[in-house]
Amino acid sequence: MKKKVIHYKALSPAQTARLSAAFDLEYVDVKAPGGEARLRERLPEAQGLLGSSFTLSSELLDLAPRLEAIASVSVGFDSYDLPELARRGILLCNTPDVLTESVADAAFSLLLASARRTVELANWVRAGQWRAGLGEAHFGCDVHGKTLGLVGMGRIGQAIARRASLGFGMHVNYTARTSKPLANERYGARFLPLHELLPACDFLCVTVPLSDETYHLLGAYELAQLPAHAIVVNVSRGPVLDEAALIAALQAGRLRGAGLDVFEREPLASDSPLLRLPNVVATPHSGSATHETREAMARCAVDNLLDALAGKRPANLVNPEVWQARC
Ligand code: 8YV
């Protein structure tokens, strides 16, 4: 008998076909009215789950006693309760690598848009305001030759560092748990403690994953160490930055601007003070949202689930200790 798999994220026909060939597959749109109730009904049978952007609480996991593996269509796994999954012997897989370059592109687009005021000026043109030459009030700031401070130098941080150094001739500083010799050598990157990195930034870019240690890593005190001409970019997770402190700094003119793809609460409320600041570019957590990358992420998640439910070690195991305990 085929194993029962529920996916709660829509998939392309190609990925649906791969899953249906191997499993008894069902799609539950958890975001649709009645979707969560339907998931609750189906969970008792589920041996595999695939999806993202939905929290599988321990109450929901209680309904799924046969669950063997979850394939998350994301690289981040901060929304999963790892000790709870370990206690239940459930494998968790993620989708690293395939989204690295797209997220780095998105970070750079926020950095450039904030520096060159692209969104603000494009809206100004669209509103019919471009009637004469530009004055200083419309000028942005250069990106090339400036200093980028990266908080986090994992795969995505390194892809941003490559663009910054080789593409834009920027100086790259970073803070991370350990020095990255390859990035130091290839991009001339300097490994610095946060208190030295911040005052040297023209641009600060957050790429570090969210965890207990990185929650509000950048608060009022840290933001105050940035020069007033600095621009903050976040493509990681909203709560790494204390959003209220960021808003206060922007409102007080203590920062030049911000390019944000992630927020403490998503979707961002339409009455967020961030949206009243012309020097903020806000995008809807779309760092990996390209046709190519989202399909690659789905393919990777399907690969992971096919392996996990066939008793093969999946390539992208978040909790290898659960696998070890099975052997
Ligand atoms: C999306 C992401 O949020 O991979 C991640 O960790 O944040 C994003 O790519 C989403 O999970 C895509 O399904």
mmCIF file of N, CA, C and O and ligand atoms in Angstrom, residues 9 51-53 72-78 94-96 99 103 156 235-237 261-262 266 284-289 293-294 297, ligand 1:
data_model
loop_
_atom_site.group_PDB
_atom_site.id
_atom_site.type_symbol
_atom_site.label_atom_id
_atom_site.label_comp_id
_atom_site.label_asym_id
_atom_site.label_seq_id
_atom_site.Cartn_x
_atom_site.Cartn_y
_atom_site.Cartn_z
ATOM 1 N N LYS A 9 1.104 22.960 0.343
ATOM 2 C CA LYS A 9 1.550 24.045 -0.523
ATOM 3 C C LYS A 9 1.269 23.562 -1.939
ATOM 4 O O LYS A 9 1.554 22.390 -2.260
ATOM 5 N N GLY A 51 5.261 21.153 2.685
ATOM 6 C CA GLY A 51 4.696 22.498 2.592
ATOM 7 C C GLY A 51 5.605 23.513 3.242
ATOM 8 O O GLY A 51 6.773 23.223 3.528
ATOM 9 N N SER A 52 5.065 24.712 3.450
ATOM 10 C CA SER A 52 5.832 25.759 4.133
ATOM 11 C C SER A 52 4.863 26.843 4.585
ATOM 12 O O SER A 52 3.664 26.788 4.257
ATOM 13 N N SER A 53 5.409 27.817 5.310
ATOM 14 C CA SER A 53 4.652 28.980 5.769
ATOM 15 C C SER A 53 3.388 28.587 6.536
ATOM 16 O O SER A 53 2.329 29.203 6.373
ATOM 17 N N SER A 72 9.965 20.484 4.303
ATOM 18 C CA SER A 72 9.646 21.908 4.274
ATOM 19 C C SER A 72 10.144 22.497 2.961
ATOM 20 O O SER A 72 11.272 22.200 2.535
ATOM 21 N N VAL A 73 9.306 23.320 2.326
ATOM 22 C CA VAL A 73 9.728 23.978 1.084
ATOM 23 C C VAL A 73 10.323 25.328 1.483
ATOM 24 O O VAL A 73 9.793 26.399 1.179
ATOM 25 N N SER A 74 11.422 25.257 2.197
ATOM 26 C CA SER A 74 12.093 26.470 2.689
ATOM 27 C C SER A 74 13.477 26.062 3.173
ATOM 28 O O SER A 74 13.705 24.896 3.514
ATOM 29 N N VAL A 75 14.364 27.036 3.205
ATOM 30 C CA VAL A 75 15.661 26.745 3.828
ATOM 31 C C VAL A 75 15.561 26.973 5.338
ATOM 32 O O VAL A 75 16.136 26.246 6.129
ATOM 33 N N GLY A 76 14.790 28.003 5.727
ATOM 34 C CA GLY A 76 14.654 28.328 7.150
ATOM 35 C C GLY A 76 13.759 27.307 7.834
ATOM 36 O O GLY A 76 12.791 26.827 7.250
ATOM 37 N N PHE A 77 14.104 26.985 9.084
ATOM 38 C CA PHE A 77 13.274 26.018 9.811
ATOM 39 C C PHE A 77 12.945 26.537 11.210
ATOM 40 O O PHE A 77 12.666 25.785 12.125
ATOM 41 N N ASP A 78 12.969 27.872 11.337
ATOM 42 C CA ASP A 78 12.702 28.488 12.643
ATOM 43 C C ASP A 78 11.256 28.304 13.091
ATOM 44 O O ASP A 78 10.962 28.451 14.269
ATOM 45 N N ASN A 94 14.870 20.339 4.697
ATOM 46 C CA ASN A 94 14.692 21.697 4.160
ATOM 47 C C ASN A 94 15.283 21.785 2.745
ATOM 48 O O ASN A 94 15.677 20.749 2.177
ATOM 49 N N THR A 95 15.308 22.983 2.187
ATOM 50 C CA THR A 95 15.755 23.140 0.786
ATOM 51 C C THR A 95 16.885 24.178 0.670
ATOM 52 O O THR A 95 16.676 25.257 0.119
ATOM 53 N N PRO A 96 18.064 23.854 1.198
ATOM 54 C CA PRO A 96 19.163 24.814 1.078
ATOM 55 C C PRO A 96 19.706 24.869 -0.358
ATOM 56 O O PRO A 96 19.272 24.095 -1.209
ATOM 57 N N LEU A 99 18.045 28.106 -3.370
ATOM 58 C CA LEU A 99 17.517 29.481 -3.354
ATOM 59 C C LEU A 99 18.589 30.533 -3.083
ATOM 60 O O LEU A 99 18.310 31.739 -3.114
ATOM 61 N N VAL A 103 17.969 34.663 -3.498
ATOM 62 C CA VAL A 103 17.836 35.510 -2.307
ATOM 63 C C VAL A 103 18.939 36.582 -2.322
ATOM 64 O O VAL A 103 18.695 37.736 -1.967
ATOM 65 N N ILE A 156 23.986 32.276 1.808
ATOM 66 C CA ILE A 156 23.384 33.488 1.222
ATOM 67 C C ILE A 156 24.293 34.695 1.466
ATOM 68 O O ILE A 156 24.533 35.503 0.559
ATOM 69 N N VAL A 235 16.982 40.246 4.653
ATOM 70 C CA VAL A 235 16.371 39.200 3.822
ATOM 71 C C VAL A 235 16.316 37.878 4.585
ATOM 72 O O VAL A 235 16.111 36.821 3.997
ATOM 73 N N SER A 236 16.504 37.949 5.898
ATOM 74 C CA SER A 236 16.556 36.712 6.678
ATOM 75 C C SER A 236 15.204 36.436 7.334
ATOM 76 O O SER A 236 14.302 35.873 6.720
ATOM 77 N N ARG A 237 15.061 36.905 8.553
ATOM 78 C CA ARG A 237 13.787 36.796 9.261
ATOM 79 C C ARG A 237 13.568 38.104 10.013
ATOM 80 O O ARG A 237 14.506 38.645 10.616
ATOM 81 N N ASP A 261 12.631 42.688 3.316
ATOM 82 C CA ASP A 261 11.816 41.639 2.694
ATOM 83 C C ASP A 261 11.080 40.817 3.748
ATOM 84 O O ASP A 261 10.211 40.024 3.415
ATOM 85 N N VAL A 262 11.485 41.003 5.014
ATOM 86 C CA VAL A 262 10.924 40.179 6.097
ATOM 87 C C VAL A 262 10.581 41.087 7.275
ATOM 88 O O VAL A 262 11.220 42.122 7.478
ATOM 89 N N GLU A 266 4.131 38.798 9.571
ATOM 90 C CA GLU A 266 3.843 38.720 8.126
ATOM 91 C C GLU A 266 2.479 38.090 7.927
ATOM 92 O O GLU A 266 2.137 37.164 8.667
ATOM 93 N N PRO A 284 7.326 41.633 -0.126
ATOM 94 C CA PRO A 284 6.510 40.664 0.635
ATOM 95 C C PRO A 284 7.166 39.290 0.847
ATOM 96 O O PRO A 284 6.645 38.285 0.400
ATOM 97 N N HIS A 285 8.278 39.249 1.562
ATOM 98 C CA HIS A 285 8.997 37.977 1.806
ATOM 99 C C HIS A 285 9.123 37.201 0.485
ATOM 100 O O HIS A 285 8.721 36.040 0.380
ATOM 101 N N SER A 286 9.697 37.896 -0.502
ATOM 102 C CA SER A 286 9.739 37.325 -1.850
ATOM 103 C C SER A 286 11.164 37.015 -2.297
ATOM 104 O O SER A 286 11.424 36.881 -3.488
ATOM 105 N N GLY A 287 12.080 36.875 -1.331
ATOM 106 C CA GLY A 287 13.489 36.638 -1.678
ATOM 107 C C GLY A 287 13.700 35.447 -2.592
ATOM 108 O O GLY A 287 14.536 35.474 -3.494
ATOM 109 N N SER A 288 12.944 34.389 -2.383
ATOM 110 C CA SER A 288 13.132 33.180 -3.208
ATOM 111 C C SER A 288 12.049 33.070 -4.281
ATOM 112 O O SER A 288 11.964 32.054 -4.973
ATOM 113 N N ALA A 289 11.214 34.119 -4.397
ATOM 114 C CA ALA A 289 10.024 33.991 -5.243
ATOM 115 C C ALA A 289 10.286 34.284 -6.711
ATOM 116 O O ALA A 289 9.856 35.314 -7.249
ATOM 117 N N THR A 293 13.327 29.377 -9.059
ATOM 118 C CA THR A 293 13.769 28.973 -7.724
ATOM 119 C C THR A 293 12.666 28.270 -6.952
ATOM 120 O O THR A 293 12.920 27.269 -6.271
ATOM 121 N N ARG A 294 11.436 28.775 -7.042
ATOM 122 C CA ARG A 294 10.364 28.094 -6.308
ATOM 123 C C ARG A 294 10.154 26.671 -6.837
ATOM 124 O O ARG A 294 9.862 25.762 -6.072
ATOM 125 N N MET A 297 12.985 24.624 -5.424
ATOM 126 C CA MET A 297 12.733 24.329 -4.004
ATOM 127 C C MET A 297 11.723 23.188 -3.863
ATOM 128 O O MET A 297 11.887 22.282 -3.045
HETATM 129 C C1 8YV B 1 9.867 31.417 1.777
HETATM 130 C C2 8YV B 1 12.081 31.336 3.038
HETATM 131 O O1 8YV B 1 9.418 31.972 2.918
HETATM 132 O O2 8YV B 1 13.224 29.380 2.411
HETATM 133 C C3 8YV B 1 12.942 30.153 3.320
HETATM 134 O O3 8YV B 1 13.359 29.979 4.480
HETATM 135 O O4 8YV B 1 11.980 32.201 3.838
HETATM 136 C C4 8YV B 1 11.365 31.489 1.725
HETATM 137 O O5 8YV B 1 11.969 30.927 0.697
HETATM 138 C C5 8YV B 1 9.030 30.207 1.687
HETATM 139 O O6 8YV B 1 9.317 29.331 2.723
HETATM 140 C C6 8YV B 1 8.935 29.534 0.389
HETATM 141 O O7 8YV B 1 8.062 28.466 0.425
#
